[in-house]
Structure formats: C-alpha cells, structure tokens
Short mmCIF file of C-alpha atoms in Angstrom, two decimals:
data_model
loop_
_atom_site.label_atom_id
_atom_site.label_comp_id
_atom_site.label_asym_id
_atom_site.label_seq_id
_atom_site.Cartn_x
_atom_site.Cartn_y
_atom_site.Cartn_z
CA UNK A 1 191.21 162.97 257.09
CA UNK A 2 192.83 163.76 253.69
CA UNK A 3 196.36 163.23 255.06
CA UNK A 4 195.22 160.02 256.42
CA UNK A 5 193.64 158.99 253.15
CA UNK A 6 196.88 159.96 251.39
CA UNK A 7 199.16 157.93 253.79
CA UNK A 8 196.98 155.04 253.98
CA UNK A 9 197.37 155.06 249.80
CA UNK A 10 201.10 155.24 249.93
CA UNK A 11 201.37 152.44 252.56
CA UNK A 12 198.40 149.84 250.00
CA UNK A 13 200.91 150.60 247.06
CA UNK A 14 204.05 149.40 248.69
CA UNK A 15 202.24 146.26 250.17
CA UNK A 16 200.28 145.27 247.19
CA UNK A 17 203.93 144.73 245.14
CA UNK A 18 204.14 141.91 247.75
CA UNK A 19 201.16 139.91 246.33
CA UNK A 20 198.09 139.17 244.26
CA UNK A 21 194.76 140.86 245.36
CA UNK A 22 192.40 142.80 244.29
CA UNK A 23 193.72 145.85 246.49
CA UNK A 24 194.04 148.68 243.89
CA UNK A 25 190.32 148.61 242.95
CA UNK A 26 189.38 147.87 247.35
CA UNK A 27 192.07 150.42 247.78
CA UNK A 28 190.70 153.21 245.79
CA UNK A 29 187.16 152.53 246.92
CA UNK A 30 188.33 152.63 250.91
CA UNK A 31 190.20 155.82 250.17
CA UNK A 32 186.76 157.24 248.44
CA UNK A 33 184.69 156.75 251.23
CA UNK A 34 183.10 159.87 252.91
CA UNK A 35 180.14 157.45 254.74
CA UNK A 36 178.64 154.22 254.55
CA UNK A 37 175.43 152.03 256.13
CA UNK A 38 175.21 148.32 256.55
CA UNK A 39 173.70 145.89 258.10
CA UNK A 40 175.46 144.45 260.92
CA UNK A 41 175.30 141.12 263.13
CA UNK A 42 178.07 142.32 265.87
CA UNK A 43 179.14 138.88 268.44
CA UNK A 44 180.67 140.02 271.32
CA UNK A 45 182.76 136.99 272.70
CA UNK A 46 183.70 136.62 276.40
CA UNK A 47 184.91 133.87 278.69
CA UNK A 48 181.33 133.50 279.50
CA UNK A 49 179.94 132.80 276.18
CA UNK A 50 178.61 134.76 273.59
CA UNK A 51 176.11 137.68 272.92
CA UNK A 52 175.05 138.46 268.68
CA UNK A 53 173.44 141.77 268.33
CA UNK A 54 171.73 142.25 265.14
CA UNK A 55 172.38 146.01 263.95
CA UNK A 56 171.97 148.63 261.34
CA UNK A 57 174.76 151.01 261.38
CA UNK A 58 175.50 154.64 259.66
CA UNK A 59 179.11 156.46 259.80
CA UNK A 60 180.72 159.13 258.13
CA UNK A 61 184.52 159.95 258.01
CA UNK A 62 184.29 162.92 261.27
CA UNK A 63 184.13 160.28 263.27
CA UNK A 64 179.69 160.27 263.91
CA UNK A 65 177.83 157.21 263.82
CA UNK A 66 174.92 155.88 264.66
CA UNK A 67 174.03 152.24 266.17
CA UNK A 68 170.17 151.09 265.67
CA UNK A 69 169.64 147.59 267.26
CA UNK A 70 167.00 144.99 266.00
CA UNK A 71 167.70 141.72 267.71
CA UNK A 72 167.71 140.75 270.34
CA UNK A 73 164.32 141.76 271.59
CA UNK A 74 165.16 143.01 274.80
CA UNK A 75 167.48 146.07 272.89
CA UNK A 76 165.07 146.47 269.92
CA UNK A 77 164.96 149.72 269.11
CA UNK A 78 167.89 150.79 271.09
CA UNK A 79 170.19 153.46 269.59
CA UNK A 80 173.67 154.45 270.20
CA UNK A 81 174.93 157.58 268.52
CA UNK A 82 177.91 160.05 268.79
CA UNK A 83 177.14 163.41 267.36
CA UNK A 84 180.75 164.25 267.29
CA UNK A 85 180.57 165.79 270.65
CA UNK A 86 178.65 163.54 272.81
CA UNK A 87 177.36 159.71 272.94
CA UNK A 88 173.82 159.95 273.10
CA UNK A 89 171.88 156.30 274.12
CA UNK A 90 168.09 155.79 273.25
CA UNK A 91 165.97 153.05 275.63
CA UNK A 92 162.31 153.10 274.07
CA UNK A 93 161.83 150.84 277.30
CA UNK A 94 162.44 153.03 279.91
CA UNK A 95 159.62 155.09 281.30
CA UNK A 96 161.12 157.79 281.91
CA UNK A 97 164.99 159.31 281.08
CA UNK A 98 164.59 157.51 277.68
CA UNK A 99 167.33 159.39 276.76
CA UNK A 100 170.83 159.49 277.91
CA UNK A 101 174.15 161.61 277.13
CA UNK A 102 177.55 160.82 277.86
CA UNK A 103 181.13 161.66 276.84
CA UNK A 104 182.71 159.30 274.91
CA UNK A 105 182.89 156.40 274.17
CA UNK A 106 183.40 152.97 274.72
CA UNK A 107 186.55 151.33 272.82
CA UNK A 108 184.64 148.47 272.10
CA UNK A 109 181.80 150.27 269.97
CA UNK A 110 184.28 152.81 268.83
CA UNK A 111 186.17 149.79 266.54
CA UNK A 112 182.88 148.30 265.19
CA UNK A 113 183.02 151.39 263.24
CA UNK A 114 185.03 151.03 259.72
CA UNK A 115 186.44 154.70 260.19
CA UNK A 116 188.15 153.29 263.00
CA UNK A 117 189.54 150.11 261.40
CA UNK A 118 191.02 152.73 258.65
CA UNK A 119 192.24 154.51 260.79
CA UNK A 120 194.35 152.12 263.28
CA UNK A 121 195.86 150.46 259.51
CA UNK A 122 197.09 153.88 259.39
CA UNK A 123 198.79 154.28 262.09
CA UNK A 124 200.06 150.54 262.34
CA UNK A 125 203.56 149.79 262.01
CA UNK A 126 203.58 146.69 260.07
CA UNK A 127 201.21 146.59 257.50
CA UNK A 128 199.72 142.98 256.61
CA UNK A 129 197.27 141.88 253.72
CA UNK A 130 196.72 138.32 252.38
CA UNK A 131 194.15 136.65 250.21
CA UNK A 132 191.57 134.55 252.10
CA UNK A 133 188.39 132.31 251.10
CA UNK A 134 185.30 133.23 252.76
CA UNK A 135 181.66 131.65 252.35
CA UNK A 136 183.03 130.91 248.42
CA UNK A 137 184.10 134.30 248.07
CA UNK A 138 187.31 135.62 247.52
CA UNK A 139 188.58 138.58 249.81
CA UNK A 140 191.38 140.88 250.47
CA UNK A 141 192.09 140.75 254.56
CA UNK A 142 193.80 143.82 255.70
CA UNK A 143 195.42 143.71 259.36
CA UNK A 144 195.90 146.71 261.90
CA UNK A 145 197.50 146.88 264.97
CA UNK A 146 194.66 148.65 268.20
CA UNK A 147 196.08 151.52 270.24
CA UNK A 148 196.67 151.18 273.81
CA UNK A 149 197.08 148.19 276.31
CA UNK A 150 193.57 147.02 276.25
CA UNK A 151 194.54 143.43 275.91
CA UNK A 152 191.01 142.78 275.36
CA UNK A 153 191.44 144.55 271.85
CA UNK A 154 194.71 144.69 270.55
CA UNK A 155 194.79 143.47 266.68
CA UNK A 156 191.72 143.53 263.88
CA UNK A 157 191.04 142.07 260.55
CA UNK A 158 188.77 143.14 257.62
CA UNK A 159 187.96 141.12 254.74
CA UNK A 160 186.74 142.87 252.09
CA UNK A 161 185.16 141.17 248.90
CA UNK A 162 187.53 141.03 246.45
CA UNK A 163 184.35 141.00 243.38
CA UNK A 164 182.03 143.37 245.10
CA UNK A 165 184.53 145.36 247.35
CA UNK A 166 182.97 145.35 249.86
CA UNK A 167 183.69 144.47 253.57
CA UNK A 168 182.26 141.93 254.72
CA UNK A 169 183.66 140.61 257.87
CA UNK A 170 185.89 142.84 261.09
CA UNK A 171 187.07 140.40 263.64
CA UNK A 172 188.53 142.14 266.85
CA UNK A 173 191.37 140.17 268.60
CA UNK A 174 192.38 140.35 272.21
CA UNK A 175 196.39 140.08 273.00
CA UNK A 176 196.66 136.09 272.60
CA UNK A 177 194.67 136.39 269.11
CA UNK A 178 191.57 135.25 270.05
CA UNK A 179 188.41 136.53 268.69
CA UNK A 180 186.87 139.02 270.99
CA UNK A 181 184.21 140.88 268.60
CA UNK A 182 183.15 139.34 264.97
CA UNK A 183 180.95 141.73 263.27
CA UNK A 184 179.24 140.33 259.80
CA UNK A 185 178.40 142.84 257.30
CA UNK A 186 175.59 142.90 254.72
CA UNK A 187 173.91 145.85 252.37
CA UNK A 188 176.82 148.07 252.77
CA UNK A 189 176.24 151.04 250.95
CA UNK A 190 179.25 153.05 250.34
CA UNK A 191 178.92 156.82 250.30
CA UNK A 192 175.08 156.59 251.76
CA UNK A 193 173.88 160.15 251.95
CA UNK A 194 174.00 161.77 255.40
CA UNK A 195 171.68 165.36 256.36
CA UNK A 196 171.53 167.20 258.68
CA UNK A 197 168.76 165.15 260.67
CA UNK A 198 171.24 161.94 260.40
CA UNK A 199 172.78 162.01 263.93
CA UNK A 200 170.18 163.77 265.09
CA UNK A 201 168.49 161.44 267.94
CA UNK A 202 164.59 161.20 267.74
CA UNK A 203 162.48 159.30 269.69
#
C-alpha cells in the first residue's frame, strides 16, 4: 500500500501544475488514509430503472470492509463484509442459514469501496482532475480508468469537497459513459478506528 500511496503522490503533483484546486491539501489527506466510515446512499442504475440502497459503510486500506444496509426495508439489517479472506453475507430474515460465506467478490460492491477508487487512479494511464460545482460546493473530481472489459463498469469519478475534503460523491460509468452506480456520501470519518471485532460478523 505504501508504494501505491507514494505513486499516487507523484502522479497528484504533476497533474495539479495543470490547474487550480484544492488537490495538495485532498491529496495529502487521501494519501493519509488508513480507514474511513460514512454514510452511504448507493443507486444502482440499470436499463430497468433504478434501485437506492441506503448504507453505512467501514473500510480500511487491506482491502476489508463492511456493508450495513438500512433502507430499503426488505434488506434492513443486511450486511456484506470481506474479512480479507472471504465475503461473508448476513440475512436477519432468513430462518435458518442466516449466514453465508463466499469467495470474493462482486466487482460491483468491490468499487463502492474508496480503497478501490484509489487504487484504479493508480493504476490509470491518463490521469484527469477538474474543478466542478456540486450542491453549492466546490469540489476537486478525480477520474480513473476500471480494470477489465466489464463494459458495465469501465470509468469512475470522485468529487471530493474542496473546503471539507471530503468525498462526497463516486459515480461508476459503464463503456458509453453512462451512470451505472452513484453512491452519495455523508459523515465520512477519515481514519475511524478499526479492532479487532470490526470485520468480525455478529448476528
């Protein structure tokens, strides 16, 4: 992770010559992070229609997070949570079998996750920023390219308050730039403190 951190700081210093943002200060505190929490209202947008999941999440930089779901009602108190090793899925409704492991994971949870987002700017060959307006706020948008041919989920966008930095807003794009996933972020907590019992499941 350091050597990711350090190459994602080279790559924000040659961009932010390019423009005016707030980037140094967003920069530094991206680089910082070891975890986070936030609240999170996570649309999933399909040919179909769409589907808003009102969330709390919790992820540190080894890749573990967990996924509690308030809204809707049918998936309150749902969890989703990788360990590190194995996705582990909590149904309070189900009678029995409440709980379920699998290997993991499914691409489009995995880049709900801000690790990820880091991550894929890393590894992105062109690296994009701009200035944006969003609900009266000013914000830094920072652009990565997604691995593989999912054309489902092949570009992604963070906007990041350029006063508070914090992010506040990950779209997921599918191959002809249309929004696929738009997750809304609120009470993010940089650096929340994780324990041992964090990504432990309990019922």
């Amino acid at each position: 992770m350091k050597k990711i951190l350090l190459i994602l700081m080279l790559a924000v210093l040659t961009a932010c010559t390019q423009g005016r943002t707030a980037y140094p200060t967003i920069q530094e505190k991206l680089t910082s992070m070891e975890s986070y929490k936030t609240e999170a209202a996570v649309t999933y947008i399909s040919d179909k229609g769409e589907t808003e999941y009102i969330t709390s999440q919790t992820a540190d930089n080894t890749g573990r997070y967990k996924i509690e779901v308030s809204k809707p009602e049918d998936y309150t108190g749902n969890v989703i949570m990788y360990d590190g090793k194995m996705v582990w899925q909590y149904n309070p409704r189900l009678e029995n079998n409440k709980i379920s492991v699998s290997p993991p994971d499914k691409a489009a949870r995995r880049e709900i996750i801000l690790f990820g987002f880091l991550e894929n700017y890393v590894k992105s060959k062109d690296v994009s920023l701009s200035v944006a307006s969003l609900d009266e706020s000013l914000c830094t948008v920072l652009e990565a390219q997604i691995p593989g041919d999912n054309k489902l989920l092949s570009s992604e966008k963070l906007w990041v308050d350029n006063e508070t930095q914090d992010p506040v807003r990950l779209v997921i794009y599918d191959s002809e730039n249309k929004e696929r996933i738009v997750a809304q972020f609120t009470d993010f907590e940089y650096n929340y403190p994780i324990d041992d019992d964090t990504f432990v499941l309990k019922q």
